[in-house]
PDB file of C-alpha atoms in Angstrom:
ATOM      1  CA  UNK A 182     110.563-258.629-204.304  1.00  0.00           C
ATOM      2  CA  UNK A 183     108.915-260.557-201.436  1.00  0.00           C
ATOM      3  CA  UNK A 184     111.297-259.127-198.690  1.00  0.00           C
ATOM      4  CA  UNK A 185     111.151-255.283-199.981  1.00  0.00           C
ATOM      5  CA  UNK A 186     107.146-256.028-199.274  1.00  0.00           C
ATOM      6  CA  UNK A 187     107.755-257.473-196.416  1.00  0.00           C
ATOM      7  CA  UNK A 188     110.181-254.493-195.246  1.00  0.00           C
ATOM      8  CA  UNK A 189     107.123-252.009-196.275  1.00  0.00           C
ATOM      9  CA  UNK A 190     104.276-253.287-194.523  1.00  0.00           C
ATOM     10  CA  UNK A 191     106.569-253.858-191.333  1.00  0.00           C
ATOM     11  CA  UNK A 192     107.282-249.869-191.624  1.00  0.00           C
ATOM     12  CA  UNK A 193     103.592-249.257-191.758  1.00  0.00           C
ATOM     13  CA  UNK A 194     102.563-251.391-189.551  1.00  0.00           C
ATOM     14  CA  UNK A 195     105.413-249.728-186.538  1.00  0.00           C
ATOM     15  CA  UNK A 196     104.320-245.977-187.742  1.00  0.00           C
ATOM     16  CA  UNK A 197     100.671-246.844-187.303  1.00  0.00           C
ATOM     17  CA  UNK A 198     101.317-248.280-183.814  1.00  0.00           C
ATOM     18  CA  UNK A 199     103.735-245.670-182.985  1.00  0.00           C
ATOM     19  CA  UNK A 200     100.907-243.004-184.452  1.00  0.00           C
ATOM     20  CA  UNK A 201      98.061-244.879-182.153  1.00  0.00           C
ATOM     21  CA  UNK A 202     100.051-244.724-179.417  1.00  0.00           C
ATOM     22  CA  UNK A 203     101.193-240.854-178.895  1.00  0.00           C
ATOM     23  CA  UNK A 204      97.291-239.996-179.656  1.00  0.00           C
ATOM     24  CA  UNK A 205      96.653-242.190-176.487  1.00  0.00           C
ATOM     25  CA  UNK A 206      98.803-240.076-174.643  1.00  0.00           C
ATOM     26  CA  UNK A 207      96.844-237.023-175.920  1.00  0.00           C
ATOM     27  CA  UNK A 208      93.392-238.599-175.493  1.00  0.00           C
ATOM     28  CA  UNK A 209      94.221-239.685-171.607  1.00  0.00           C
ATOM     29  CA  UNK A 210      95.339-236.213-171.153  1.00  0.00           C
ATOM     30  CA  UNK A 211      92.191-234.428-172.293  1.00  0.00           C
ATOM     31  CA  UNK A 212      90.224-237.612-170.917  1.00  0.00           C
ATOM     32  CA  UNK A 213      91.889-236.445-167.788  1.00  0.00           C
ATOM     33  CA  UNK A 214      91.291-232.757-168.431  1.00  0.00           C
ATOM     34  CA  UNK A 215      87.887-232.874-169.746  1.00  0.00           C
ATOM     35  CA  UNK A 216      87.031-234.979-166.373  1.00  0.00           C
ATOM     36  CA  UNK A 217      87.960-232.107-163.713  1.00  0.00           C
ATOM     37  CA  UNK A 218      85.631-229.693-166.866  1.00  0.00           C
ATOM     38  CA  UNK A 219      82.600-232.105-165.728  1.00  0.00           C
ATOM     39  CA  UNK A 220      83.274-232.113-162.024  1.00  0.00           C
ATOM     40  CA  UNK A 221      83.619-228.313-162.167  1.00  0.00           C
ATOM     41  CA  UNK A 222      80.471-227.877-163.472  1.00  0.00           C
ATOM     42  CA  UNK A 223      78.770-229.887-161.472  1.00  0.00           C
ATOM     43  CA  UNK A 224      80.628-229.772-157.732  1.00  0.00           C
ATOM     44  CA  UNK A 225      79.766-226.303-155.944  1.00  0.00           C
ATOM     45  CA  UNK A 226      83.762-225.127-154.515  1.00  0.00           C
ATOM     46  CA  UNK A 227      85.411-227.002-157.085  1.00  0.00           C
ATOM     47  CA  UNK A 228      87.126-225.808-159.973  1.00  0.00           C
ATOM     48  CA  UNK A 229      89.771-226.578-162.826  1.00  0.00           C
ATOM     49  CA  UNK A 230      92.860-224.862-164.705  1.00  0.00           C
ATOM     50  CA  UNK A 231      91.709-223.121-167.686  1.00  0.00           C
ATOM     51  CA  UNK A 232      92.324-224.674-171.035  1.00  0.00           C
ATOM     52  CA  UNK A 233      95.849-222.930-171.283  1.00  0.00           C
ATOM     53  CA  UNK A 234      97.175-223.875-168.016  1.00  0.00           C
ATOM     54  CA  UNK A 235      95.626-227.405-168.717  1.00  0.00           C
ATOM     55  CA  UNK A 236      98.149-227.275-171.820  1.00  0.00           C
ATOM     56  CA  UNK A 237     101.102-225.831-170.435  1.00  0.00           C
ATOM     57  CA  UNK A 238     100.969-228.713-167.762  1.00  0.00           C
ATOM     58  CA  UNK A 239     100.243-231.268-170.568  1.00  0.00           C
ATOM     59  CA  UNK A 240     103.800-229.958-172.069  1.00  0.00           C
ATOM     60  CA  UNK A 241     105.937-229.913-168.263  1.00  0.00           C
ATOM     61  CA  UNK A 242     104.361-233.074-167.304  1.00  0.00           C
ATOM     62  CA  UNK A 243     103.649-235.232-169.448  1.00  0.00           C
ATOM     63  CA  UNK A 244     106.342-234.073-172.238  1.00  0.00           C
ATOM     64  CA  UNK A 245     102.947-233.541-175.063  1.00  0.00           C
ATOM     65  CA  UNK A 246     103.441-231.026-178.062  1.00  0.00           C
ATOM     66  CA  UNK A 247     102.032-228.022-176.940  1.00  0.00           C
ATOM     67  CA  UNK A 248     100.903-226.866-180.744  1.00  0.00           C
ATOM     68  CA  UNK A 249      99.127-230.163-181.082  1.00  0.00           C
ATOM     69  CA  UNK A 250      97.530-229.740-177.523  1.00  0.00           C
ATOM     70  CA  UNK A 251      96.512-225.754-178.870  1.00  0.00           C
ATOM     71  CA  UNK A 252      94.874-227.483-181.541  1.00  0.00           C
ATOM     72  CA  UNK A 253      92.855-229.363-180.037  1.00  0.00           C
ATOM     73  CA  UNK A 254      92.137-227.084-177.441  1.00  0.00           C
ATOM     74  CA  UNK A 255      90.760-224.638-180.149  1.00  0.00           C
ATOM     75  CA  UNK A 256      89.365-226.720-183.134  1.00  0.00           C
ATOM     76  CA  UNK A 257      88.912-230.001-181.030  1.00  0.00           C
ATOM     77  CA  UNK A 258      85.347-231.578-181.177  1.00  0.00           C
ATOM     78  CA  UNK A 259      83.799-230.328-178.238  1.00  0.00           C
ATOM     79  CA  UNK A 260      81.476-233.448-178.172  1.00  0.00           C
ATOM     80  CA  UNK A 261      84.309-235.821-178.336  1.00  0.00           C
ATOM     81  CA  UNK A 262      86.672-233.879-175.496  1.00  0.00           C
ATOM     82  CA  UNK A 263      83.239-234.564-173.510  1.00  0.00           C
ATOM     83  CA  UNK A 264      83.380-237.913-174.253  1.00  0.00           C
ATOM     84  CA  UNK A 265      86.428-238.491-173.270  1.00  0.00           C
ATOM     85  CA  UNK A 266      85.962-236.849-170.177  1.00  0.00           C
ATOM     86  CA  UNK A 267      82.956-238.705-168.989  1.00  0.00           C
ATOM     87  CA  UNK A 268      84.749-242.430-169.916  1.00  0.00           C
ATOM     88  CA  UNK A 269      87.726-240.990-168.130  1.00  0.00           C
ATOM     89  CA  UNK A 270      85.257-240.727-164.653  1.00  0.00           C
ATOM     90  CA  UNK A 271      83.590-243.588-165.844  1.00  0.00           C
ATOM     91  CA  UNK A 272      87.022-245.641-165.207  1.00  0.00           C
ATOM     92  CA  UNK A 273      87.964-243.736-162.364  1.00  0.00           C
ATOM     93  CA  UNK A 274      84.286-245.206-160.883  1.00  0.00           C
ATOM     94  CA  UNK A 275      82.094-242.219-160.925  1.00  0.00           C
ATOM     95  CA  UNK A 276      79.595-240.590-163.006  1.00  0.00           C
ATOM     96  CA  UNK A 277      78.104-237.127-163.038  1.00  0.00           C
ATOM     97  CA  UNK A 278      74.762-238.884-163.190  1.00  0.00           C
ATOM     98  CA  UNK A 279      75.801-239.297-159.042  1.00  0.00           C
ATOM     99  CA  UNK A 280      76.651-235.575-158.356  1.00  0.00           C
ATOM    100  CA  UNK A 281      77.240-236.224-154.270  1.00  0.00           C
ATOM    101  CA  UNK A 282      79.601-239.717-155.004  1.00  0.00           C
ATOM    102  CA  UNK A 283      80.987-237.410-158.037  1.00  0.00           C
ATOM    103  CA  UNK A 284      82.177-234.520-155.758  1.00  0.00           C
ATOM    104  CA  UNK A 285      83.215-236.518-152.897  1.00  0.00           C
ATOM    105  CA  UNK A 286      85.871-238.248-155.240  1.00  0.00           C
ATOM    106  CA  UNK A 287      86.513-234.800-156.215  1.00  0.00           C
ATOM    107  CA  UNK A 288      87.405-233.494-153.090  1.00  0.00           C
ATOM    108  CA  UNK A 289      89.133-236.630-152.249  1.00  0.00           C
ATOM    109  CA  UNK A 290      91.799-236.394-155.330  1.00  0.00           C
ATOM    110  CA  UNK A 291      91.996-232.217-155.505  1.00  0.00           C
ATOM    111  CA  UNK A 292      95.363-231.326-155.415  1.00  0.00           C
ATOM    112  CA  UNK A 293      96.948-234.374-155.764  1.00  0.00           C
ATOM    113  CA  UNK A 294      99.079-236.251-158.392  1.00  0.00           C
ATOM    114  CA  UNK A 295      96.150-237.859-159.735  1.00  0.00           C
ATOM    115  CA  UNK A 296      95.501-237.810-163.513  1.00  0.00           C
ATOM    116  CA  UNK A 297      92.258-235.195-162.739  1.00  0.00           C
ATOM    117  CA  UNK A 298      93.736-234.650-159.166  1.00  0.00           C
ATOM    118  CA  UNK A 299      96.105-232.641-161.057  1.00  0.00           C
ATOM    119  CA  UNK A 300      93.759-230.104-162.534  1.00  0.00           C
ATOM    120  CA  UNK A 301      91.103-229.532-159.445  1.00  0.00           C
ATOM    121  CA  UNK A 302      91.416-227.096-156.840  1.00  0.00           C
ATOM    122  CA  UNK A 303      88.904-226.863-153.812  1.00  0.00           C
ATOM    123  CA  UNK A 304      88.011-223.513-152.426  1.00  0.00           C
TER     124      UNK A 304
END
């Protein structure tokens, strides 16, 4: 009996890590996302993919189910996705409380392979 518990509570254990770990892949990517949101509402000449484009790169890129990204996209907790966003800056080493720092980094990354690079464009 011991080793059939033991066998079951090693399964959970892998599926809850395995579970924790593809939802970090989805939270960096909206992190990510939400991040070029923030610095396109606050950086004059700067602006991001809409939220469908943001997906269909999520799929090609970063290889993320595109019904779970939809999902969130449309029933997502808009306070949350914010969230995310601003820790994502956070970590990068800005803020939006520092608009001229914020848009500098903005212009520096636009177009570029980086995580929110990715999703900026400069006019």
């Amino acid at each position: 009996m011991q080793p059939f518990r033991f066998t079951v509570a090693l399964f959970l254990f892998l599926a809850s890590a395995t579970a924790s770990t593809a939802q970090g892949k989805y939270d960096v990517f909206w992190g990510q996302y939400m991040a070029s949101a923030l610095i396109a509402e606050t950086c004059k000449g700067v602006t991001t993919y809409s939220g469908h484009s943001a997906v269909s790169i999520g799929v090609a890129r970063d290889g993320l189910r595109e019904q779970r990204l939809l999902r969130i996209l449309y029933y997502g907790n808009r306070e949350n996705l914010r969230r995310l966003g601003h820790i994502t800056l956070t970590m990068s080493g800005v803020s939006t409380d520092d608009p001229q720092k914020l848009c500098r980094y903005a212009r520096k990354i636009a177009r570029t392979d980086d995580g929110i690079g990715r999703f900026l464009r400069v006019n």
